[in-house]
Amino acid sequence: MKEVKIESTLQVFDSITELPEDIQELMSVAIEAREKAYAPYSKFNVGAAILLDNNEVVSGSNQENASYPSGLCAERTAIYYAGAKYPNSKMLKMALTASSQNQLTDKPIPPCGACRQAIAEYEIKQNLPIEIYFMGAKGKVVKSESLVNLLPLVFESSVL
Ligand code: THU
């Protein structure tokens, strides 16, 4: 038996104003998307914005449904739209923001496990890391250089 240690390195920015200007802009698009979330059940709004290598920005928000599992997270709304609209472009950077309608969300909210798996698919497909920035409604912003930092031991298609 041997033990395997898995480590990830993330960067933490104190606030949105500490981010490089292009990421501040991308985060603003994510905030606009967040404000358009359809979240009448959870009251938890999430926005995502993705910068592509063709300079287009695709955004999305969570879309809920009375049949709860039929809803979709913001990250997958955005990434599937980007994949559908620009199938030959690479995704470079992704900004995420979440805000509860019930309380101040002042800590960074990472993407859920299912969204990490969806993001992994595109990172592997394009053979280029996707930078991911995530925050709450205010406060610190976390940067991951690649999805791999957020989902070690990813399940991927080479085993199929
Ligand atoms: N949600 C997202 O949009 N992204 C995540 O990564 C986590 C959760 C949404 C799904 C649902 O509409 C609400 O947040 C509460 O779970």
Coordinates of C-alpha atoms and ligand atoms in Angstrom, one line a residue:
M1 CA 0.0 0.0 0.0
K2 CA 1.2 3.5 -0.6
E3 CA -0.4 6.8 0.1
V4 CA -1.0 9.3 -2.7
K5 CA -1.3 12.9 -1.9
I6 CA -3.3 15.2 -4.2
E7 CA -2.6 18.9 -4.0
S8 CA -4.2 21.9 -5.8
T9 CA -3.0 25.5 -5.9
L10 CA -5.5 28.3 -6.2
Q11 CA -5.0 32.1 -6.1
V12 CA -7.2 34.3 -3.9
F13 CA -7.9 37.9 -4.7
D14 CA -9.2 40.2 -2.0
S15 CA -11.9 41.7 -4.2
I16 CA -12.9 42.1 -7.8
T17 CA -10.9 45.4 -8.1
E18 CA -7.7 43.4 -7.6
L19 CA -8.3 41.3 -10.7
P20 CA -6.7 42.1 -14.1
E21 CA -8.9 44.4 -16.1
D22 CA -10.0 41.8 -18.7
I23 CA -11.2 39.5 -15.8
Q24 CA -13.1 42.4 -14.2
E25 CA -14.9 42.9 -17.5
L26 CA -15.6 39.1 -17.8
M27 CA -16.9 39.1 -14.2
S28 CA -19.2 42.1 -15.0
V29 CA -20.8 40.0 -17.8
A30 CA -21.2 37.1 -15.3
I31 CA -22.9 39.5 -12.8
E32 CA -25.3 40.7 -15.5
A33 CA -26.1 37.1 -16.4
R34 CA -26.6 36.3 -12.7
E35 CA -29.2 39.1 -12.5
K36 CA -31.1 37.3 -15.2
A37 CA -31.2 33.9 -13.4
Y38 CA -34.5 32.1 -13.2
A39 CA -34.3 30.8 -9.7
P40 CA -37.8 31.1 -8.1
Y41 CA -37.3 27.8 -6.1
S42 CA -33.8 28.0 -4.6
K43 CA -33.6 31.9 -4.6
F44 CA -29.9 31.3 -5.5
N45 CA -28.8 33.2 -8.6
V46 CA -25.7 32.2 -10.4
G47 CA -24.1 33.8 -13.5
A48 CA -21.3 32.5 -15.7
A49 CA -19.3 34.2 -18.5
I50 CA -16.9 32.5 -20.8
L51 CA -14.2 34.2 -23.0
L52 CA -13.4 32.3 -26.2
D53 CA -10.3 32.4 -28.4
N54 CA -12.4 34.1 -31.1
N55 CA -12.9 37.0 -28.6
E56 CA -16.6 36.2 -28.2
V57 CA -18.1 36.1 -24.6
V58 CA -20.9 33.7 -23.9
S59 CA -22.8 34.0 -20.7
G60 CA -25.6 32.1 -18.9
S61 CA -27.5 31.8 -15.7
N62 CA -29.2 29.0 -13.8
Q63 CA -32.6 28.1 -15.1
E64 CA -34.8 26.3 -12.6
N65 CA -37.9 24.2 -13.2
A66 CA -40.9 23.1 -11.1
S67 CA -39.6 19.6 -11.7
Y68 CA -36.4 20.4 -9.8
P69 CA -33.9 18.1 -11.6
S70 CA -35.0 19.5 -15.0
G71 CA -33.3 22.8 -14.1
L72 CA -29.7 23.6 -15.1
C73 CA -26.8 25.4 -13.5
A74 CA -25.4 28.6 -14.9
E75 CA -22.0 27.0 -15.8
R76 CA -23.6 24.3 -17.9
T77 CA -26.1 26.7 -19.5
A78 CA -23.1 28.9 -20.6
I79 CA -20.7 26.1 -21.6
Y80 CA -23.2 24.1 -23.6
Y81 CA -24.2 27.3 -25.4
A82 CA -20.6 28.1 -26.1
G83 CA -20.0 24.5 -27.4
A84 CA -23.1 24.7 -29.5
K85 CA -22.6 28.1 -31.0
Y86 CA -18.8 28.0 -31.5
P87 CA -17.8 24.3 -31.7
N88 CA -14.4 25.1 -33.2
S89 CA -13.4 27.7 -30.7
K90 CA -11.4 27.2 -27.5
M91 CA -12.6 28.4 -24.1
L92 CA -10.0 30.5 -22.4
K93 CA -11.4 32.0 -19.3
M94 CA -14.6 31.6 -17.2
A95 CA -16.0 33.9 -14.5
L96 CA -18.6 32.7 -12.0
T97 CA -20.6 34.6 -9.5
A98 CA -23.4 33.5 -7.1
S99 CA -25.8 35.5 -5.0
S100 CA -28.6 34.3 -2.6
Q101 CA -31.8 36.3 -2.6
N102 CA -32.1 35.5 1.1
Q103 CA -28.7 36.5 2.5
L104 CA -25.4 38.2 1.5
T105 CA -23.2 35.8 -0.3
D106 CA -19.8 37.1 0.7
K107 CA -17.7 34.1 0.1
P108 CA -16.5 32.5 -3.2
I109 CA -18.9 29.9 -4.5
P110 CA -17.2 27.2 -6.6
P111 CA -18.9 25.3 -9.4
C112 CA -20.8 22.1 -8.4
G113 CA -19.5 18.7 -9.1
A114 CA -21.7 18.1 -12.2
C115 CA -20.5 21.4 -13.7
R116 CA -16.9 20.6 -13.0
Q117 CA -17.3 17.4 -15.0
A118 CA -18.9 19.4 -17.8
I119 CA -16.1 21.9 -17.8
A120 CA -13.6 19.0 -17.8
E121 CA -15.0 17.6 -21.0
Y122 CA -14.3 20.9 -22.9
E123 CA -10.8 21.3 -21.3
I124 CA -9.9 17.8 -22.4
K125 CA -11.5 18.3 -25.9
Q126 CA -9.6 21.5 -26.6
N127 CA -6.3 20.4 -24.9
L128 CA -6.0 23.8 -23.3
P129 CA -6.7 24.7 -19.7
I130 CA -9.6 26.9 -18.9
E131 CA -8.9 29.6 -16.3
I132 CA -11.7 29.8 -13.8
Y133 CA -12.5 32.7 -11.5
F134 CA -15.3 32.4 -8.9
M135 CA -16.8 34.6 -6.3
G136 CA -20.0 35.3 -4.3
A137 CA -21.9 38.6 -4.7
K138 CA -19.0 40.4 -3.1
G139 CA -15.7 39.8 -1.4
K140 CA -12.9 37.4 -2.4
V141 CA -12.4 36.0 -5.8
V142 CA -10.7 32.6 -6.3
K143 CA -8.7 31.8 -9.4
S144 CA -7.9 28.3 -10.7
E145 CA -5.5 28.0 -13.6
S146 CA -7.3 25.0 -14.8
L147 CA -10.4 22.8 -14.1
V148 CA -8.0 20.1 -13.1
N149 CA -7.3 21.9 -9.8
L150 CA -11.0 21.7 -8.9
L151 CA -11.5 18.1 -10.1
P152 CA -8.6 15.8 -9.5
L153 CA -9.1 12.2 -10.7
V154 CA -11.5 13.3 -13.4
F155 CA -13.5 10.7 -15.3
E156 CA -12.6 11.0 -19.0
S157 CA -13.4 9.4 -22.3
S158 CA -10.0 7.7 -22.9
V159 CA -11.3 4.8 -20.6
L160 CA -14.4 4.2 -22.7
Ligands
THU1 N1 -26.3 26.3 -9.2 C1 -25.5 26.8 -10.3 O1 -26.1 27.4 -11.2 N2 -24.2 26.4 -10.3 C2 -23.6 25.7 -9.4 O2 -22.4 25.4 -9.6 C3 -24.3 25.3 -8.2 C4 -25.7 25.5 -8.1 C5 -27.7 26.6 -9.2 C6 -28.6 25.4 -9.4 C7 -29.8 25.9 -8.7 O3 -30.6 26.6 -9.6 C8 -29.4 26.8 -7.6 O4 -28.0 27.2 -7.9 C9 -29.3 26.1 -6.2 O5 -28.7 24.9 -6.2

